[in-house]
Coordinates of C-alpha atoms in Angstrom, one line a residue:
M88 CA 166.3 99.7 111.5
R89 CA 165.2 98.4 115.0
S90 CA 162.5 101.1 114.9
S91 CA 161.2 100.0 111.7
L92 CA 161.1 96.3 112.7
F93 CA 159.4 97.1 115.8
F94 CA 156.8 99.2 113.9
K95 CA 156.0 96.3 111.8
K96 CA 155.9 94.0 114.3
M97 CA 153.0 96.2 116.2
R98 CA 151.3 96.9 112.9
G99 CA 151.2 93.1 112.5
V100 CA 149.7 92.6 116.1
V101 CA 147.0 95.0 115.1
Q102 CA 146.2 93.2 111.9
A103 CA 146.1 89.8 113.7
L104 CA 143.8 91.3 116.3
L105 CA 141.3 92.6 113.6
I106 CA 141.6 89.5 111.7
G107 CA 140.8 87.5 114.8
L108 CA 137.9 89.5 115.8
L109 CA 136.5 89.1 112.3
A110 CA 136.9 85.5 112.5
T111 CA 134.9 85.6 115.7
L112 CA 132.2 87.3 114.1
S113 CA 131.9 84.8 111.2
Q114 CA 132.0 82.1 113.5
Q115 CA 129.1 83.4 115.6
A116 CA 127.2 84.0 112.2
A117 CA 127.8 80.4 111.3
A118 CA 127.2 79.1 114.9
Q119 CA 124.0 77.4 114.1
D120 CA 123.7 74.5 111.7
G121 CA 120.0 74.4 111.3
D122 CA 117.8 77.1 109.6
A123 CA 115.5 78.3 112.4
A124 CA 112.9 79.9 109.9
N125 CA 112.3 76.6 108.1
G126 CA 112.3 75.0 111.6
E127 CA 109.7 77.3 113.0
T128 CA 107.4 76.6 109.9
L129 CA 107.8 72.8 110.2
F130 CA 107.4 72.8 114.0
N131 CA 104.2 75.1 113.6
N132 CA 102.6 72.7 110.6
N133 CA 103.5 69.4 112.5
C134 CA 104.7 69.6 116.1
K135 CA 102.7 72.6 117.9
A136 CA 99.6 70.7 118.2
C137 CA 101.5 68.3 120.7
H138 CA 104.5 70.0 121.7
S139 CA 105.7 73.5 123.2
P140 CA 109.2 74.6 121.9
K141 CA 109.6 75.5 125.7
D142 CA 109.4 73.3 129.1
E143 CA 105.3 73.5 129.1
V144 CA 103.6 70.1 128.4
V145 CA 100.9 70.4 125.8
V146 CA 100.0 66.7 124.7
G147 CA 103.8 65.6 124.8
P148 CA 106.7 66.9 126.6
G149 CA 108.3 70.3 126.1
L150 CA 111.1 70.4 123.7
K151 CA 113.5 72.8 125.5
D152 CA 117.1 71.2 125.6
I153 CA 115.8 68.0 123.9
Q154 CA 119.3 68.0 122.0
K155 CA 121.0 67.7 125.6
R156 CA 118.6 64.8 126.4
R157 CA 118.9 62.7 123.3
D158 CA 121.7 62.9 120.3
L159 CA 120.9 64.0 116.6
A160 CA 120.8 60.3 115.5
W161 CA 118.2 59.1 118.0
L162 CA 116.2 62.3 117.5
V163 CA 116.0 61.3 113.8
K164 CA 115.1 58.1 114.3
W165 CA 112.3 58.8 116.6
V166 CA 110.9 61.4 114.4
K167 CA 110.9 59.0 111.4
N168 CA 109.5 56.1 113.3
P169 CA 108.8 56.5 116.8
N170 CA 106.8 53.3 117.0
G171 CA 109.9 51.4 115.8
V172 CA 111.9 53.1 118.5
I173 CA 109.6 52.0 121.1
Q174 CA 109.2 48.4 119.9
S175 CA 112.8 48.2 119.7
G176 CA 112.9 48.0 123.5
D177 CA 114.6 51.7 123.7
E178 CA 114.5 52.5 127.6
Y179 CA 114.2 56.4 127.0
A180 CA 111.3 55.9 124.4
V181 CA 109.5 53.0 126.1
A182 CA 109.5 55.6 129.5
L183 CA 108.4 58.5 127.5
Y184 CA 105.5 56.4 125.9
N185 CA 104.1 55.1 129.3
K186 CA 104.8 58.6 130.7
F187 CA 102.4 60.4 128.4
G188 CA 99.5 57.9 128.5
K189 CA 100.5 55.9 125.9
A190 CA 99.7 58.6 123.1
Q191 CA 101.3 57.4 119.8
M192 CA 103.3 60.2 118.2
T193 CA 102.9 60.7 114.5
A194 CA 105.6 59.4 112.1
F195 CA 107.3 61.8 109.8
P196 CA 109.2 59.4 107.6
A197 CA 110.2 62.0 104.8
Y198 CA 112.0 64.0 107.6
G199 CA 115.6 63.6 107.8
E200 CA 118.7 65.0 109.4
K201 CA 118.3 68.5 107.9
E202 CA 114.6 68.9 108.9
V203 CA 115.3 67.8 112.7
K204 CA 118.2 70.2 112.8
D205 CA 116.1 73.1 111.5
I206 CA 113.4 72.4 114.1
L207 CA 116.2 71.9 116.9
A208 CA 117.7 75.4 115.7
Y209 CA 114.0 77.0 116.1
V210 CA 113.5 75.6 119.4
E211 CA 116.7 77.0 120.7
K212 CA 116.0 80.4 119.2
A213 CA 112.3 79.9 121.0
N214 CA 114.3 79.5 124.5
T215 CA 117.0 82.5 123.8
V216 CA 114.8 85.0 122.1
A217 CA 112.1 86.8 124.6
A218 CA 108.6 86.5 122.9
P219 CA 106.8 89.9 122.1
V220 CA 105.0 91.3 124.9
P221 CA 101.5 92.5 123.8
A222 CA 101.1 96.2 124.6
A223 CA 99.0 97.6 127.3
G224 CA 95.1 97.7 126.6
G225 CA 95.5 95.3 123.9
A226 CA 97.3 97.3 121.3
A227 CA 98.4 95.3 118.3
T228 CA 102.2 94.5 118.1
A229 CA 104.2 93.2 115.0
A230 CA 106.4 90.5 115.8
A231 CA 109.1 88.9 114.0
S232 CA 108.0 85.5 112.3
G233 CA 109.2 83.1 109.7
D234 CA 108.0 85.1 106.9
S235 CA 108.5 88.8 108.2
A236 CA 111.7 90.7 108.9
P237 CA 114.7 89.1 110.9
S238 CA 114.6 89.7 114.7
D239 CA 115.6 92.9 116.0
L240 CA 118.0 91.0 118.5
F241 CA 120.6 90.3 115.7
T242 CA 120.7 93.9 114.8
Y243 CA 121.3 94.9 118.1
I244 CA 124.2 92.4 118.4
L245 CA 125.4 93.5 115.2
V246 CA 125.6 97.3 115.9
A247 CA 127.2 96.2 119.6
L248 CA 130.0 94.3 118.0
L249 CA 130.4 96.7 115.2
I250 CA 131.0 99.7 118.1
V251 CA 133.4 97.2 120.0
M252 CA 135.5 96.7 116.8
L253 CA 135.7 100.5 116.0
L254 CA 136.8 101.2 119.7
V255 CA 139.3 98.4 119.6
L256 CA 140.5 99.7 116.1
G257 CA 140.7 103.1 117.5
V258 CA 142.5 102.2 120.8
L259 CA 145.2 100.0 118.9
M260 CA 146.0 102.9 116.2
A261 CA 146.3 105.1 118.9
I262 CA 148.8 102.6 120.6
V263 CA 150.6 102.1 117.4
S264 CA 150.8 105.7 116.7
I265 CA 152.2 106.6 120.1
L266 CA 154.8 103.7 120.3
S267 CA 156.0 104.6 116.7
K268 CA 156.5 108.4 117.9
A269 CA 158.2 107.1 120.8
V270 CA 160.5 104.7 119.0
S271 CA 161.4 107.5 116.1
G272 CA 162.2 109.9 118.5
E273 CA 159.3 112.2 118.3
A274 CA 158.2 111.4 122.0
T275 CA 159.8 114.6 123.3
A276 CA 157.1 116.7 122.1
S277 CA 154.7 114.7 123.6
E278 CA 156.4 114.9 127.3
G279 CA 154.0 115.8 130.1
V280 CA 150.7 114.7 128.1
S281 CA 148.9 111.9 129.7
F282 CA 147.9 108.5 128.0
S283 CA 144.2 109.5 128.2
D284 CA 144.8 112.8 126.1
R285 CA 147.0 111.1 123.6
L286 CA 144.5 108.5 123.3
R287 CA 141.7 111.1 122.8
D288 CA 143.9 112.8 120.1
G289 CA 144.3 109.6 118.4
L290 CA 140.4 108.8 118.5
V291 CA 140.0 112.5 117.4
G292 CA 142.1 111.9 114.4
L293 CA 140.3 108.5 113.4
S294 CA 137.2 110.5 113.4
K295 CA 138.5 112.9 111.1
N296 CA 139.6 110.1 108.8
S297 CA 137.5 110.5 105.4
A298 CA 137.2 106.7 105.1
V299 CA 136.1 106.1 108.4
R300 CA 133.6 108.7 108.3
S301 CA 132.2 107.5 105.1
A302 CA 132.0 103.8 106.3
T303 CA 130.2 105.2 109.2
V304 CA 127.8 107.2 107.0
W305 CA 127.1 104.4 104.8
F306 CA 126.6 102.1 107.8
F307 CA 124.1 104.1 109.4
I308 CA 122.1 105.0 105.9
L309 CA 122.1 100.9 105.5
M310 CA 120.6 100.4 109.3
V311 CA 117.8 103.2 108.7
T312 CA 117.0 101.3 105.4
K313 CA 116.7 98.1 107.2
A314 CA 114.5 99.6 109.7
T315 CA 112.2 101.1 107.2
I316 CA 111.7 97.9 105.2
D317 CA 111.1 95.8 108.4
G318 CA 108.6 98.5 109.5
M319 CA 106.9 97.8 106.1
Y320 CA 107.1 94.0 106.4
G321 CA 105.0 94.7 109.7
I322 CA 102.1 96.7 108.3
G323 CA 98.9 94.9 108.9
I324 CA 100.4 92.1 111.1
Q325 CA 99.0 91.8 114.5
Q326 CA 100.8 88.8 115.8
G327 CA 100.7 89.2 119.7
Y328 CA 97.6 91.0 119.8
A329 CA 95.6 90.2 122.9
P330 CA 92.8 92.8 123.7
K331 CA 90.8 92.8 127.0
Q332 CA 87.6 91.0 126.5
P333 CA 84.2 92.1 127.9
I334 CA 84.2 88.9 130.1
A335 CA 87.4 87.4 131.6
F336 CA 87.2 84.0 129.8
S337 CA 89.9 81.9 130.4
H338 CA 90.7 79.2 127.9
K339 CA 93.5 77.7 130.2
L340 CA 90.6 77.0 132.6
H341 CA 88.1 75.7 130.2
A342 CA 90.0 74.1 127.4
G343 CA 93.4 73.5 129.4
Q344 CA 92.3 72.0 133.0
Y345 CA 88.9 70.9 132.3
K346 CA 89.4 69.5 128.8
I347 CA 86.4 70.9 127.1
D348 CA 86.4 70.2 123.5
C349 CA 86.9 73.6 121.2
N350 CA 84.0 72.4 119.4
Y351 CA 81.4 72.3 122.1
C352 CA 81.6 76.3 122.3
H353 CA 83.0 77.0 118.5
T354 CA 80.0 74.9 116.9
G355 CA 80.7 75.9 113.2
V356 CA 84.3 74.8 112.9
N357 CA 83.5 71.4 111.4
R358 CA 80.9 72.7 109.0
G359 CA 81.0 76.3 108.1
K360 CA 83.7 78.8 106.8
S361 CA 83.4 80.6 110.3
A362 CA 84.2 78.9 113.7
T363 CA 81.4 81.2 115.3
I364 CA 81.5 83.0 118.6
P365 CA 79.6 81.0 121.6
S366 CA 76.2 82.0 122.1
A367 CA 75.0 82.9 125.9
N368 CA 72.9 79.9 126.1
I369 CA 76.1 77.6 125.5
C370 CA 77.7 79.4 128.3
M371 CA 74.6 79.0 130.5
N372 CA 74.4 74.9 129.9
C373 CA 77.0 74.9 132.8
H374 CA 76.9 78.4 134.4
G375 CA 73.2 78.2 135.1
V376 CA 74.3 75.8 137.8
I377 CA 78.0 76.4 138.2
K378 CA 79.7 79.6 139.9
K379 CA 76.5 81.5 139.3
E380 CA 77.5 84.2 141.9
S381 CA 81.1 85.3 140.2
P382 CA 80.9 88.9 138.7
E383 CA 82.0 87.7 135.4
I384 CA 79.2 85.1 135.1
Q385 CA 76.7 87.8 136.1
K386 CA 78.1 89.8 133.2
I387 CA 76.5 86.7 131.0
Y388 CA 73.1 87.0 133.1
T389 CA 72.9 90.7 132.5
A390 CA 73.4 90.2 128.7
I391 CA 70.5 87.5 128.7
E392 CA 68.2 89.7 130.6
K393 CA 68.9 93.0 128.4
N394 CA 68.8 90.9 125.2
Q395 CA 71.9 92.1 124.2
P396 CA 74.9 90.3 122.6
I397 CA 78.2 90.0 124.4
E398 CA 80.5 92.2 122.6
W399 CA 83.6 89.9 122.3
V400 CA 86.7 91.6 120.7
R401 CA 87.6 89.8 117.5
I402 CA 91.5 88.5 117.6
H403 CA 92.1 86.6 114.4
N404 CA 91.1 88.6 111.7
L405 CA 91.9 88.1 108.1
P406 CA 91.4 90.7 105.1
D407 CA 88.3 90.8 103.7
L408 CA 90.1 90.0 100.0
A409 CA 91.2 86.8 101.5
Y410 CA 88.7 83.5 101.9
F411 CA 89.4 81.0 104.5
N412 CA 86.9 78.0 105.5
H413 CA 87.4 76.5 108.7
A414 CA 85.6 73.4 107.7
Q415 CA 87.7 72.7 104.7
H416 CA 90.7 72.7 106.9
V417 CA 89.5 71.3 110.1
N418 CA 87.0 68.8 109.0
V419 CA 88.6 67.8 105.4
G420 CA 92.4 68.6 106.3
G421 CA 92.7 67.5 109.9
V422 CA 94.3 70.9 111.0
Q423 CA 94.2 71.1 114.8
C424 CA 93.5 74.5 116.3
Q425 CA 96.5 74.6 117.9
Q426 CA 98.5 74.7 114.1
C427 CA 97.2 78.2 113.7
H428 CA 96.2 79.6 117.0
G429 CA 98.9 78.3 119.1
E430 CA 98.7 76.5 122.3
I431 CA 95.2 77.6 123.1
Q432 CA 94.7 75.5 126.0
T433 CA 97.5 77.3 127.9
M434 CA 96.3 80.7 127.3
E435 CA 94.6 82.8 130.2
V436 CA 94.3 85.6 127.6
V437 CA 93.8 84.4 124.1
E438 CA 96.4 86.5 121.7
Q439 CA 97.3 85.8 118.0
R440 CA 100.1 83.7 118.0
S441 CA 100.7 83.2 114.0
S442 CA 101.2 86.0 111.6
L443 CA 98.2 84.9 109.5
T444 CA 100.3 86.4 106.2
M445 CA 99.8 85.2 103.0
G446 CA 103.5 83.9 102.8
W447 CA 102.6 82.0 106.1
C448 CA 99.4 80.3 104.4
I449 CA 101.5 79.4 101.3
D450 CA 104.4 77.9 103.2
C451 CA 102.0 75.8 104.7
H452 CA 100.3 74.8 101.4
R453 CA 103.9 73.8 100.2
K454 CA 104.8 71.7 103.1
T455 CA 101.7 69.8 104.3
E456 CA 101.0 66.6 103.0
V457 CA 97.3 65.6 102.0
N458 CA 96.0 62.9 103.9
T459 CA 94.8 60.7 101.3
K460 CA 94.2 57.3 103.2
G461 CA 91.3 55.7 102.8
N462 CA 89.7 58.4 100.7
A463 CA 88.8 57.4 97.0
Y464 CA 88.3 60.8 96.2
Y465 CA 92.1 61.2 96.1
D466 CA 92.9 57.8 94.3
K467 CA 93.2 59.3 90.9
L468 CA 95.1 62.3 91.9
V469 CA 97.7 60.4 93.7
E470 CA 98.0 58.0 91.0
L471 CA 98.7 61.0 88.5
H472 CA 101.1 62.5 91.0
K473 CA 103.0 59.4 91.4
S474 CA 103.6 59.1 87.9
K475 CA 105.3 62.6 87.7
S476 CA 107.2 63.0 91.3
K477 CA 108.4 60.6 94.0
E478 CA 107.4 63.3 96.4
P479 CA 104.2 63.1 98.8
L480 CA 101.0 64.7 97.8
K481 CA 101.3 68.3 99.0
V482 CA 98.5 70.7 99.3
A483 CA 100.1 72.9 96.8
D484 CA 99.9 69.9 94.3
I485 CA 96.0 70.0 94.3
G486 CA 95.7 73.6 93.6
G487 CA 96.6 74.9 96.9
L488 CA 98.8 77.7 95.4
E489 CA 96.2 78.9 92.9
C490 CA 95.0 82.4 93.5
S491 CA 91.5 82.0 93.0
K492 CA 91.5 79.6 95.9
C493 CA 91.7 82.3 98.6
H494 CA 91.1 85.4 96.4
Y495 CA 87.8 85.3 94.1

């Protein structure tokens, strides 16, 4: 009777431990309130031009640990109406405004607590997951993005936790088996056998269990299937691509330190389909006098003397089946370079920061509001839109999701 009660208690302990482990896994899965994937999209579309998710200062401060500096309620107020927070006399807001040259942050009155939580979730993810490192020699790497497969880090954590759970389960079952035999008087048969041997026998018995073996096989089948699907999602995505250029040109020096306007070198960005590659004579506007002796600048002189173009390696390249017009986005839509190309002014070597997939473009069209202020072209469209919806006019509402816009 006592042995039966003891065995039931041990079984209860094992069940309690397993339930506790599963509860821990569930809590970890639900640890973040915000949607980091949506937050990344919101950040890239609206915040990246002025902020870095890390410590770097772009136009405004880096957002790393911002939730530790200000509470959620304050952040929501700030995002909705930054000027109102400043005018209220908030010390932190006023100090921030003065520190960054009294630059007025854009207000996002349509954003609420959910959108701010999503952005915070993305910022936290960006500071805990290492960014993809471009392969040596400029080989393309397919990194995870908002419209691609989930991060591999989650897979590794899941596998590690599953292995730990199986080991704990094996050990506990072996201990229960040993103790139940000892209580029932069957311990005499195992006298002289070490605990490690008995534990090994218990694990071997567990491995021979048909249910455990079936679960293991199905787990690996699912993991292989997931890896295959993830790999298919990454085909054609060159996010992180950073090839070596024939001349070592630093955007960090020119666009960052010396603040040369992007339009000065990429002359077609406001009036044509292509932003254009700078010609050698644009470089010589400055380098005909500045740093003429530099080995890298001498490469420009050599190209001019031989009447040969500088063979720059293209980084951002859309498929031929897709149409994209820089002037339409930059000049009409007011899209900043950083929104698609990342913090270009901080890059020593330029790399492709965004995925540039169709899903990435469509997601931007669905969430980007059309700037109709002071433009009579949109008056009738705005009037018609307001008669059917209370939401702001988005790019998707003016044909931004039509196939013929990009494929014709």
